[in-house]
mmCIF file of C-alpha atoms and ligand atoms in Angstrom:
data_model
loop_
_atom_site.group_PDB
_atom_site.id
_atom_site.type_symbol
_atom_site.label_atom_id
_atom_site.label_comp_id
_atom_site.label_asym_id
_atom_site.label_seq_id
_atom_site.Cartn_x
_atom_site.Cartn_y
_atom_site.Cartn_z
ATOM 1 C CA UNK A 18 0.000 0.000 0.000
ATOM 2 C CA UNK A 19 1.339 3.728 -0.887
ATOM 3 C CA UNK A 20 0.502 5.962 1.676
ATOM 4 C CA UNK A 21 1.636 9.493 1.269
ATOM 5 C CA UNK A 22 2.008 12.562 4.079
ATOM 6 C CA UNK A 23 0.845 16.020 2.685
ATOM 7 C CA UNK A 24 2.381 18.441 5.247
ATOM 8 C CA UNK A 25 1.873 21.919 5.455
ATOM 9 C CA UNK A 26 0.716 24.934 8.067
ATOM 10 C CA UNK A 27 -3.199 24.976 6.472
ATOM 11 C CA UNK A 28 -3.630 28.199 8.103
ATOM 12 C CA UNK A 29 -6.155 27.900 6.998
ATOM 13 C CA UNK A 30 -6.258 25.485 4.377
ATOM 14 C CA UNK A 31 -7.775 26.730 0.888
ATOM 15 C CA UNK A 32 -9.276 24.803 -2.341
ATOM 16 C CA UNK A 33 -5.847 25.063 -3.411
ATOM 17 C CA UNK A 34 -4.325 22.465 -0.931
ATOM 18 C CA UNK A 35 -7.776 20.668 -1.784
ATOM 19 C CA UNK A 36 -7.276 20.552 -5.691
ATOM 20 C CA UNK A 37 -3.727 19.056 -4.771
ATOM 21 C CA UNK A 38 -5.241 16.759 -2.461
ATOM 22 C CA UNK A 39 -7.900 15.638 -4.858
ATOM 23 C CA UNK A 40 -5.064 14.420 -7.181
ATOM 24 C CA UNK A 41 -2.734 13.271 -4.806
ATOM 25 C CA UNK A 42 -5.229 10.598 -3.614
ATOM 26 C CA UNK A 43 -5.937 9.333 -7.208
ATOM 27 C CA UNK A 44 -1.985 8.207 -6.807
ATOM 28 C CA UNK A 45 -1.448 7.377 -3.333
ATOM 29 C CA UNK A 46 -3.574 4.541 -1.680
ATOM 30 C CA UNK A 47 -3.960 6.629 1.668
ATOM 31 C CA UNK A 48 -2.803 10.085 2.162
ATOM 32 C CA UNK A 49 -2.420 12.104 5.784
ATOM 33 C CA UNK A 50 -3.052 15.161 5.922
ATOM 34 C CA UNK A 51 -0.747 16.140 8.205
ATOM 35 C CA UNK A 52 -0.351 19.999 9.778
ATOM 36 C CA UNK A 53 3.083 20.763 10.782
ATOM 37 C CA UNK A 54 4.724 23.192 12.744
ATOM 38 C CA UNK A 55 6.702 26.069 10.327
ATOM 39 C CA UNK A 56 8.477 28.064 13.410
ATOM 40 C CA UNK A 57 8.795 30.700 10.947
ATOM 41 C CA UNK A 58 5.049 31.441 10.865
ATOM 42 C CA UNK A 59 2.682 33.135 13.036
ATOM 43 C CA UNK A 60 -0.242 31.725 13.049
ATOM 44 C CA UNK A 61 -4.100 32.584 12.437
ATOM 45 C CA UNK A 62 -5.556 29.655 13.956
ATOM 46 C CA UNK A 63 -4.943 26.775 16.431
ATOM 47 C CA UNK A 64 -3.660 23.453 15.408
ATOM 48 C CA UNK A 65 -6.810 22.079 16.769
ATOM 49 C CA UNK A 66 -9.212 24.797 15.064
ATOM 50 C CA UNK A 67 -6.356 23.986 11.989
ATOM 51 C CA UNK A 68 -7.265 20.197 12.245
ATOM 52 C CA UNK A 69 -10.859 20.408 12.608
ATOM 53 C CA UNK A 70 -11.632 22.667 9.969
ATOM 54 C CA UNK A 71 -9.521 20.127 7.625
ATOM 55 C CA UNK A 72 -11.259 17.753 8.917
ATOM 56 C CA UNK A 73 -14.730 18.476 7.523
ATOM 57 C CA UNK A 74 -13.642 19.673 4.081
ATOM 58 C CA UNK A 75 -12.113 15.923 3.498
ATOM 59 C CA UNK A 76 -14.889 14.043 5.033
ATOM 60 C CA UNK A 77 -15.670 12.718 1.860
ATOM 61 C CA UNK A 78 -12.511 10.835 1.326
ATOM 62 C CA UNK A 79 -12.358 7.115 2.445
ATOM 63 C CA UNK A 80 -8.739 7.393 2.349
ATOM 64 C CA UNK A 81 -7.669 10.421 4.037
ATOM 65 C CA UNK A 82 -6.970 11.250 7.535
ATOM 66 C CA UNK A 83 -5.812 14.174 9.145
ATOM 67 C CA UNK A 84 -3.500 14.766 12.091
ATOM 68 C CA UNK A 85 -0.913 17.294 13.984
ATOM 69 C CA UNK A 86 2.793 16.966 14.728
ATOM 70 C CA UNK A 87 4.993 19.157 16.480
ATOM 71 C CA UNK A 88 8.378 17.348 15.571
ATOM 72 C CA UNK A 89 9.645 16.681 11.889
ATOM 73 C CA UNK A 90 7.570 15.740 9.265
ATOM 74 C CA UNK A 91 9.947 12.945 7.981
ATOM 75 C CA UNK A 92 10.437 11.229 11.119
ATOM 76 C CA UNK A 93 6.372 11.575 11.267
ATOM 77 C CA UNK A 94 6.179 9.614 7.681
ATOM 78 C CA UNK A 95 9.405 7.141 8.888
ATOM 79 C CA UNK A 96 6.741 6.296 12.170
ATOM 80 C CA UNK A 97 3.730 5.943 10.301
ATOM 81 C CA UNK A 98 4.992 3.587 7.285
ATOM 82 C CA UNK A 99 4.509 6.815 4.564
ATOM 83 C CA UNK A 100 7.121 6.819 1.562
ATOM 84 C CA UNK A 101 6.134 10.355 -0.100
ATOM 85 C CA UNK A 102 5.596 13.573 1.109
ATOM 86 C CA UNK A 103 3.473 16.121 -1.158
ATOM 87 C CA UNK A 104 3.431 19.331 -1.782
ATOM 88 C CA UNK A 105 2.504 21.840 -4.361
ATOM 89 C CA UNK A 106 4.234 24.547 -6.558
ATOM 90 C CA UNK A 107 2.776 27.335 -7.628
ATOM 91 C CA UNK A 108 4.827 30.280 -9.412
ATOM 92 C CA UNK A 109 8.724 29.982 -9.450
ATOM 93 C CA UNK A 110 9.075 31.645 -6.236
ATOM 94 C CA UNK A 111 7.824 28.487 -4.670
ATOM 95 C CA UNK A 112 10.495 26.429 -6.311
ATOM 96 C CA UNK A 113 13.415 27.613 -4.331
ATOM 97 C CA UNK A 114 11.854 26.919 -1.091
ATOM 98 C CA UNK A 115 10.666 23.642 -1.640
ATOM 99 C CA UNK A 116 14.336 22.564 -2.845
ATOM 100 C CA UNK A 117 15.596 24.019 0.502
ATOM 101 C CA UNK A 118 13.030 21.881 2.100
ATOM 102 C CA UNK A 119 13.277 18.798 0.134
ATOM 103 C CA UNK A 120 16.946 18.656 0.595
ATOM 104 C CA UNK A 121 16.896 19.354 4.754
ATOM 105 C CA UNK A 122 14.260 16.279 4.216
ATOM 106 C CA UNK A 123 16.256 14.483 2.449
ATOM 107 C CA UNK A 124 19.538 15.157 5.082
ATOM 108 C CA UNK A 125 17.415 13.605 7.364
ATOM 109 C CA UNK A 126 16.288 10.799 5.513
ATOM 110 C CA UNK A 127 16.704 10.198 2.223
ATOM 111 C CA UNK A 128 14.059 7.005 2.368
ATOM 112 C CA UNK A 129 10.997 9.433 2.051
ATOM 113 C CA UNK A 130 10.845 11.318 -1.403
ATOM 114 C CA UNK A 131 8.888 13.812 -2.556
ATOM 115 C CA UNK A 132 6.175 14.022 -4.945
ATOM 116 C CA UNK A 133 5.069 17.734 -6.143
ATOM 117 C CA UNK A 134 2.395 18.793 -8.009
ATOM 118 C CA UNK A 135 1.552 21.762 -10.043
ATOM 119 C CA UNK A 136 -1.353 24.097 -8.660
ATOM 120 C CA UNK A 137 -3.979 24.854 -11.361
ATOM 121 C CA UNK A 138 -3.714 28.231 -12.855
ATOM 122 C CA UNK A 139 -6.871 29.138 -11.139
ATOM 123 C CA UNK A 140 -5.806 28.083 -7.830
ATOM 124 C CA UNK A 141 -2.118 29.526 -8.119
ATOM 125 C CA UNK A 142 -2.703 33.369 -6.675
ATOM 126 C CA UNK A 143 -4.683 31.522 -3.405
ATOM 127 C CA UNK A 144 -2.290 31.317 -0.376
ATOM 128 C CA UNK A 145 -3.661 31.164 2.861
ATOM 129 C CA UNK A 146 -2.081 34.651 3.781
ATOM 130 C CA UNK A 147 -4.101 36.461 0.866
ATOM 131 C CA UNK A 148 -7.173 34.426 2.170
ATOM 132 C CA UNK A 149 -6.503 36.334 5.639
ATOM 133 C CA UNK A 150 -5.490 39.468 4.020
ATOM 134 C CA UNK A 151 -8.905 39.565 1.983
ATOM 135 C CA UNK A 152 -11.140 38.168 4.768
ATOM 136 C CA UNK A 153 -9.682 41.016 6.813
ATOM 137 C CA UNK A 154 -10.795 43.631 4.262
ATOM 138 C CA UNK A 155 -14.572 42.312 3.962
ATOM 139 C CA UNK A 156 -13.712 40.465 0.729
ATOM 140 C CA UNK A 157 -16.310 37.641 0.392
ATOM 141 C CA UNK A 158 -13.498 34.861 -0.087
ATOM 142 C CA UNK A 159 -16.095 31.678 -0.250
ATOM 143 C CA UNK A 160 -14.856 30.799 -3.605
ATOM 144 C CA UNK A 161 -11.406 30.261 -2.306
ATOM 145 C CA UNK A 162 -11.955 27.900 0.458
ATOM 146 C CA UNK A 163 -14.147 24.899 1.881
ATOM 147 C CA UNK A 164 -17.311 25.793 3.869
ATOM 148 C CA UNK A 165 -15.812 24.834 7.050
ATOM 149 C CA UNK A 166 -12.920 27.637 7.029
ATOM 150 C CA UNK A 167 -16.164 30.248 6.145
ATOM 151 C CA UNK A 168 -17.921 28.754 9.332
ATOM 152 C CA UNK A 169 -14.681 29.500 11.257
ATOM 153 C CA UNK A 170 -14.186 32.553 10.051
ATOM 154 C CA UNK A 171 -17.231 34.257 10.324
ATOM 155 C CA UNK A 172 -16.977 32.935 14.646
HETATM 156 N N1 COA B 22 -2.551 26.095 -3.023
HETATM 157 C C1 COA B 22 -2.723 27.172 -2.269
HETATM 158 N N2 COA B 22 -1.802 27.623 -1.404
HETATM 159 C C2 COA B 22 -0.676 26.920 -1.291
HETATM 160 C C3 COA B 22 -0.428 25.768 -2.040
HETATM 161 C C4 COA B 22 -1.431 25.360 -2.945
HETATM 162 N N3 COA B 22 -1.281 24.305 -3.717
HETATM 163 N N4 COA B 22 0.786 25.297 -1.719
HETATM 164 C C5 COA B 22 1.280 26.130 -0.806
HETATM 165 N N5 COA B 22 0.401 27.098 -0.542
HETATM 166 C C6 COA B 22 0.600 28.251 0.325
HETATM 167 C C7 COA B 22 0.100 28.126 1.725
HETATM 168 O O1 COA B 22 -1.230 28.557 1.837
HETATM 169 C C8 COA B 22 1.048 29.008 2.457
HETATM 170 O O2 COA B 22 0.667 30.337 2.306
HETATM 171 P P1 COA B 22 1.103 31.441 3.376
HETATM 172 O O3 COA B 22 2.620 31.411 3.471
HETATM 173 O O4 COA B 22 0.561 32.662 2.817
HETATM 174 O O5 COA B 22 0.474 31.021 4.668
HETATM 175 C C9 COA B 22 2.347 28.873 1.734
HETATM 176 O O6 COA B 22 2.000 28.455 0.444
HETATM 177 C C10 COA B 22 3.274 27.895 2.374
HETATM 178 O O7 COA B 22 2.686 26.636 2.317
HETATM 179 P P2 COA B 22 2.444 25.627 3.503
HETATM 180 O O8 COA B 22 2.017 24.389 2.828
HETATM 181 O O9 COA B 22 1.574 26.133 4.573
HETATM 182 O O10 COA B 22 3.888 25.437 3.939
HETATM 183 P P3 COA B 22 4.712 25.923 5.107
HETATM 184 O O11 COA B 22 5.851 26.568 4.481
HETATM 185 O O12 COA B 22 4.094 26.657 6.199
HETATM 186 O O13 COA B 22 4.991 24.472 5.656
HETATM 187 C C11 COA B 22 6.142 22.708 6.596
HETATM 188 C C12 COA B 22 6.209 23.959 5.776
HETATM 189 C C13 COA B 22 5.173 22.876 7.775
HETATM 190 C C14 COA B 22 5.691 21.553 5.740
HETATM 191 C C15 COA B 22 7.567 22.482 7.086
HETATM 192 O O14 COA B 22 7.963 23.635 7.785
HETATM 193 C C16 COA B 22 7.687 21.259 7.968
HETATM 194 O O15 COA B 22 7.725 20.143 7.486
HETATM 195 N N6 COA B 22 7.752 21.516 9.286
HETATM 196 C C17 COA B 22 7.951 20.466 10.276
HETATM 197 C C18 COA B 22 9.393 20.486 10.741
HETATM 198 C C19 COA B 22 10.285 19.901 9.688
HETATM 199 O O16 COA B 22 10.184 18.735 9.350
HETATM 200 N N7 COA B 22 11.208 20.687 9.156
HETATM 201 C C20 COA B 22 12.106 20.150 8.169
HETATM 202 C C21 COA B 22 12.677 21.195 7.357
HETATM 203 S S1 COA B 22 13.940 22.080 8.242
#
């Protein structure tokens, strides 16, 4: 069985991180959704707010579960019998930091790989930032992520 970790902060998560999602699991038998801890971020939401709100917008998917880790994803994928991580890429600017990333993975094990895929030009401006930036300006942002990060939102 392939079983894939898709890490990431998800604060909050957007229908980008779902369209990536939605093809990630057409490759991988099980995928975990898995938010992680970026100590460079400040962050919008709890992990458990950040969980739940994930949560519902994947409830649909037999073969995806969601969880939080405080300690490296890798060793998280290592303990848990995943092979790939995912992520996405959206312009250029993405590129550099994922190769940063990749290769500190890969320092610490070079067992897990990692599988990117490329955001849909319509889903390649969203970043969960601009979602907050937007929301915080009145800007109706429904069309930009799952009903459960409106519900949130709007509390
Ligand atoms: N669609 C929409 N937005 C996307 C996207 C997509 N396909 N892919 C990325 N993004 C956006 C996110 O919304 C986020 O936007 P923001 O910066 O405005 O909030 C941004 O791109 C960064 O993506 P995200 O997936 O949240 O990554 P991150 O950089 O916060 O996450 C971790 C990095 C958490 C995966 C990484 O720090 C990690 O693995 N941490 C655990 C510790 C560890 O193992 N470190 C090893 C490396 S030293």
């Amino acid at each position: 069985m392939k079983k894939a970790i898709y890490p990431g902060s998800f604060d909050p998560i957007t229908n980008g991180h779902l369209d990536i999602l939605s093809r990630a699991v057409k490759v991988f038998d099980e995928v975990i959704i898995l938010v992680a801890v970026n100590p460079n971020k400040h962050f919008n939401f709890s992990p458990k707010e950040r969980v739940e709100m994930i949560k519902e917008a994947v409830k649909d998917y037999p073969n995806v579960k969601v969880d939080y880790y405080d300690g490296l994803t890798v060793e998280y994928a290592k303990k848990h019998g995943a092979t790939h991580l995912i992520r996405g890429l959206r312009a250029v600017s993405d590129f550099e930091y994922e190769f940063q990333l990749a290769s500190a993975n890969e320092y610490v094990d070079s067992t897990i790989d990692m599988v990117f895929f490329m955001a849909r030009g319509d889903k390649s401006f969203i970043s969960s930032s601009a979602i907050m930036e937007l929301t915080n300006s009145g800007v109706d942002v429904s069309g930009l992520v799952p009903s459960s990060v409106i519900k949130r939102i709007k509390k």
